[in-house]
Amino acid sequence: KFRVKRTTSRKKFRAKLKYFAEWLYQNMHTEIGDLIKQINAKLAGHYRYYGVTDNSNGIHAFGYRIRRKILEVLNRRSQKNSLTWEGFAKLEERFPLVNARIYVNIYG
């Protein structure tokens, strides 16, 4: 059966990542708990807008790229690389990020 699959536009994907990175750099020195709350609100909004049928790859890729950018920004808060992926995983246990999921099933 044929059906049209919906995916995130590459142009919008890159623009949103760029905007998010600029916002992260402007808020880099915010307390981590408050920063994660704001990030979760932004991620939840993105996932709710783009979380439609057949777009799981797009929203999972966005979440991964944002996690990488958060790690990069948190490492710039001091003069040394103080955070590894293992340390970031521990930080994420304490301040969990919103998980990407499909919110709208178009065909069901």
Coordinates of N, CA and C in Angstrom, one line a residue:
K1 N 0.8 -1.2 0.0 CA 0.0 0.0 0.0 C 0.9 1.2 0.0
F2 N 0.6 2.2 -0.9 CA 1.3 3.4 -1.0 C 0.8 4.4 0.1
R3 N 1.8 5.2 0.6 CA 1.4 6.3 1.5 C 2.5 7.3 1.5
V4 N 2.2 8.5 1.7 CA 3.2 9.6 1.7 C 3.8 9.6 3.1
K5 N 5.1 9.6 3.2 CA 5.8 9.6 4.5 C 6.2 11.1 4.8
R6 N 6.0 11.5 6.0 CA 6.4 12.8 6.4 C 7.7 12.8 7.2
T7 N 8.6 13.7 6.7 CA 9.9 13.8 7.4 C 10.2 15.3 7.6
T8 N 11.1 15.5 8.5 CA 11.5 16.9 8.8 C 12.4 17.4 7.6
S9 N 12.1 18.6 7.2 CA 12.9 19.2 6.1 C 14.3 19.5 6.6
R10 N 15.3 19.2 5.7 CA 16.7 19.4 6.1 C 17.0 20.8 6.4
K11 N 16.4 21.7 5.7 CA 16.6 23.1 5.8 C 16.1 23.6 7.2
K12 N 14.9 23.1 7.6 CA 14.4 23.4 8.9 C 15.1 22.8 10.0
F13 N 15.6 21.6 9.8 CA 16.4 20.8 10.8 C 17.7 21.6 11.1
R14 N 18.4 22.0 10.1 CA 19.7 22.7 10.3 C 19.4 24.0 10.9
A15 N 18.4 24.7 10.5 CA 18.1 26.1 11.1 C 17.7 25.9 12.5
K16 N 17.0 24.9 12.9 CA 16.6 24.7 14.3 C 17.8 24.4 15.1
L17 N 18.7 23.5 14.6 CA 19.9 23.2 15.4 C 20.8 24.5 15.6
K18 N 20.9 25.3 14.5 CA 21.7 26.5 14.6 C 21.1 27.5 15.7
Y19 N 19.8 27.6 15.6 CA 19.1 28.5 16.6 C 19.3 28.0 18.0
F20 N 19.2 26.6 18.2 CA 19.3 26.0 19.5 C 20.7 26.2 20.0
A21 N 21.7 26.1 19.1 CA 23.1 26.2 19.6 C 23.4 27.6 20.0
E22 N 22.9 28.6 19.3 CA 23.0 30.0 19.7 C 22.4 30.3 21.0
W23 N 21.2 29.7 21.2 CA 20.5 29.9 22.5 C 21.3 29.3 23.6
L24 N 21.9 28.1 23.4 CA 22.7 27.4 24.4 C 23.9 28.2 24.8
Y25 N 24.6 28.8 23.8 CA 25.8 29.6 24.1 C 25.4 30.9 24.9
Q26 N 24.3 31.4 24.6 CA 23.8 32.6 25.3 C 23.5 32.3 26.8
N27 N 23.0 31.1 27.0 CA 22.6 30.6 28.4 C 23.5 29.6 29.0
M28 N 24.7 29.6 28.5 CA 25.7 28.6 29.0 C 26.0 28.6 30.5
H29 N 25.9 29.8 31.1 CA 26.3 29.9 32.5 C 25.1 29.8 33.5
T30 N 23.9 29.5 32.9 CA 22.7 29.3 33.7 C 22.9 28.1 34.6
E31 N 22.4 28.1 35.8 CA 22.5 26.9 36.6 C 21.9 25.6 35.9
I32 N 22.6 24.5 36.0 CA 22.3 23.3 35.2 C 20.8 22.9 35.4
G33 N 20.3 22.9 36.6 CA 18.9 22.5 36.8 C 17.9 23.4 36.0
D34 N 18.1 24.7 36.0 CA 17.3 25.6 35.3 C 17.5 25.5 33.8
L35 N 18.7 25.3 33.4 CA 19.0 25.1 32.0 C 18.3 23.9 31.4
I36 N 18.4 22.8 32.1 CA 17.8 21.5 31.7 C 16.2 21.7 31.6
K37 N 15.6 22.4 32.5 CA 14.2 22.7 32.5 C 13.8 23.4 31.2
Q38 N 14.6 24.4 30.9 CA 14.3 25.2 29.7 C 14.6 24.4 28.4
I39 N 15.6 23.6 28.4 CA 15.9 22.7 27.3 C 14.8 21.7 27.1
N40 N 14.3 21.1 28.2 CA 13.2 20.2 28.1 C 11.9 20.8 27.5
A41 N 11.7 22.0 27.9 CA 10.5 22.7 27.3 C 10.7 22.9 25.8
K42 N 11.9 23.3 25.4 CA 12.1 23.5 23.9 C 12.1 22.1 23.2
L43 N 12.7 21.1 23.8 CA 12.7 19.8 23.1 C 11.2 19.2 23.1
A44 N 10.5 19.4 24.1 CA 9.1 18.9 24.1 C 8.3 19.5 23.0
G45 N 8.4 20.8 22.9 CA 7.7 21.6 21.8 C 8.1 21.1 20.5
H46 N 9.4 20.8 20.3 CA 9.9 20.3 19.0 C 9.3 18.9 18.7
Y47 N 9.4 18.1 19.7 CA 8.9 16.7 19.5 C 7.4 16.7 19.3
R48 N 6.6 17.6 19.9 CA 5.2 17.6 19.7 C 4.9 18.1 18.3
Y49 N 5.7 19.0 17.8 CA 5.4 19.6 16.4 C 5.8 18.6 15.3
Y50 N 7.0 18.0 15.5 CA 7.5 17.2 14.5 C 7.3 15.7 14.7
G51 N 6.7 15.3 15.9 CA 6.5 13.9 16.2 C 5.2 13.4 15.6
V52 N 5.3 13.2 14.3 CA 4.2 12.6 13.5 C 4.6 11.3 13.0
T53 N 3.7 10.5 12.4 CA 4.0 9.2 11.9 C 5.1 9.3 10.9
D54 N 6.0 8.3 10.9 CA 7.2 8.2 10.0 C 8.3 9.2 10.2
N55 N 8.2 10.0 11.2 CA 9.3 11.0 11.4 C 10.2 10.6 12.6
S56 N 10.2 9.4 13.1 CA 10.9 9.1 14.3 C 12.4 9.3 14.1
N57 N 12.9 9.0 12.9 CA 14.4 9.2 12.6 C 14.7 10.6 12.8
G58 N 13.9 11.5 12.3 CA 14.2 12.9 12.4 C 14.2 13.5 13.8
I59 N 13.3 13.1 14.6 CA 13.2 13.6 16.0 C 14.3 12.9 16.9
H60 N 14.6 11.7 16.6 CA 15.7 11.0 17.4 C 17.1 11.6 17.0
A61 N 17.3 12.0 15.7 CA 18.5 12.6 15.3 C 18.6 14.0 15.9
F62 N 17.5 14.7 16.0 CA 17.5 16.0 16.6 C 17.9 15.9 18.1
G63 N 17.3 15.0 18.8 CA 17.6 14.8 20.2 C 19.1 14.4 20.4
Y64 N 19.6 13.6 19.5 CA 21.1 13.2 19.7 C 22.0 14.4 19.4
R65 N 21.7 15.2 18.4 CA 22.5 16.3 18.1 C 22.4 17.4 19.2
I66 N 21.3 17.5 19.8 CA 21.1 18.5 20.9 C 21.9 18.0 22.1
R67 N 21.9 16.7 22.4 CA 22.7 16.2 23.5 C 24.2 16.4 23.2
R68 N 24.7 16.2 22.0 CA 26.1 16.5 21.7 C 26.4 18.0 21.9
K69 N 25.5 18.9 21.5 CA 25.7 20.3 21.6 C 25.7 20.7 23.1
I70 N 24.8 20.1 23.9 CA 24.8 20.4 25.4 C 26.1 20.0 26.0
L71 N 26.6 18.8 25.6 CA 27.9 18.4 26.2 C 29.0 19.3 25.8
E72 N 29.0 19.8 24.5 CA 30.0 20.7 24.1 C 30.0 22.0 24.8
V73 N 28.8 22.5 25.1 CA 28.6 23.8 25.8 C 29.0 23.7 27.2
L74 N 28.6 22.6 27.9 CA 29.0 22.4 29.3 C 30.5 22.2 29.5
N75 N 31.2 21.7 28.5 CA 32.6 21.6 28.5 C 33.3 23.0 28.3
R76 N 32.6 23.9 27.8 CA 33.2 25.3 27.6 C 33.0 26.1 28.8
R77 N 32.3 25.6 29.9 CA 32.1 26.4 31.1 C 33.3 26.6 31.9
S78 N 34.4 25.8 31.7 CA 35.6 26.0 32.4 C 36.8 25.8 31.4
Q79 N 38.0 26.0 31.9 CA 39.2 25.9 31.0 C 39.6 24.5 30.7
K80 N 38.9 23.5 31.2 CA 39.3 22.1 30.9 C 38.0 21.3 30.5
N81 N 38.3 20.2 29.8 CA 37.1 19.3 29.4 C 36.8 18.6 30.7
S82 N 35.8 19.0 31.3 CA 35.4 18.4 32.6 C 34.4 17.3 32.5
L83 N 33.8 17.1 31.3 CA 32.7 16.2 31.2 C 32.9 15.3 30.0
T84 N 32.8 14.0 30.3 CA 32.8 13.0 29.2 C 31.4 12.5 29.0
W85 N 31.3 11.6 28.1 CA 30.0 11.0 27.8 C 29.5 10.2 29.0
E86 N 30.4 9.6 29.8 CA 30.0 8.9 31.0 C 29.5 9.8 32.0
G87 N 30.2 10.9 32.2 CA 29.8 12.0 33.1 C 28.5 12.6 32.7
F88 N 28.3 12.8 31.4 CA 27.1 13.4 30.9 C 25.9 12.4 31.2
A89 N 26.2 11.1 31.1 CA 25.1 10.1 31.4 C 24.7 10.2 32.8
K90 N 25.7 10.4 33.7 CA 25.3 10.5 35.1 C 24.6 11.8 35.4
L91 N 25.0 12.9 34.7 CA 24.2 14.1 34.8 C 22.8 14.0 34.3
E92 N 22.7 13.2 33.2 CA 21.3 13.0 32.6 C 20.5 12.1 33.5
E93 N 21.1 11.3 34.4 CA 20.3 10.5 35.3 C 19.7 11.5 36.4
R94 N 20.4 12.5 36.8 CA 20.0 13.4 37.8 C 19.0 14.4 37.2
F95 N 19.3 14.9 36.0 CA 18.4 15.9 35.3 C 18.1 15.3 33.9
P96 N 17.1 14.4 33.9 CA 16.7 13.7 32.6 C 16.2 14.7 31.5
L97 N 16.6 14.4 30.3 CA 16.1 15.1 29.1 C 14.9 14.4 28.6
V98 N 14.0 15.2 28.0 CA 12.8 14.6 27.4 C 13.1 13.6 26.3
N99 N 12.5 12.5 26.3 CA 12.7 11.5 25.2 C 11.9 11.8 24.0
A100 N 12.5 11.5 22.8 CA 11.8 11.7 21.6 C 10.8 10.6 21.4
R101 N 9.5 11.0 21.0 CA 8.5 10.0 20.7 C 7.5 10.6 19.7
I102 N 6.8 9.7 19.1 CA 5.7 10.1 18.2 C 4.5 10.5 19.0
Y103 N 4.0 11.7 18.8 CA 2.8 12.1 19.5 C 1.5 12.0 18.6
V104 N 1.6 12.1 17.3 CA 0.5 12.0 16.5 C 0.6 10.9 15.5
N105 N -0.4 10.0 15.5 CA -0.5 9.0 14.5 C -1.5 9.4 13.4
I106 N -0.9 9.8 12.2 CA -1.8 10.3 11.2 C -2.7 9.3 10.6
Y107 N -2.2 8.1 10.4 CA -3.0 7.0 9.7 C -3.8 6.2 10.6
G108 N -3.9 6.5 11.9 CA -4.7 5.6 12.8 C -5.8 6.1 13.5

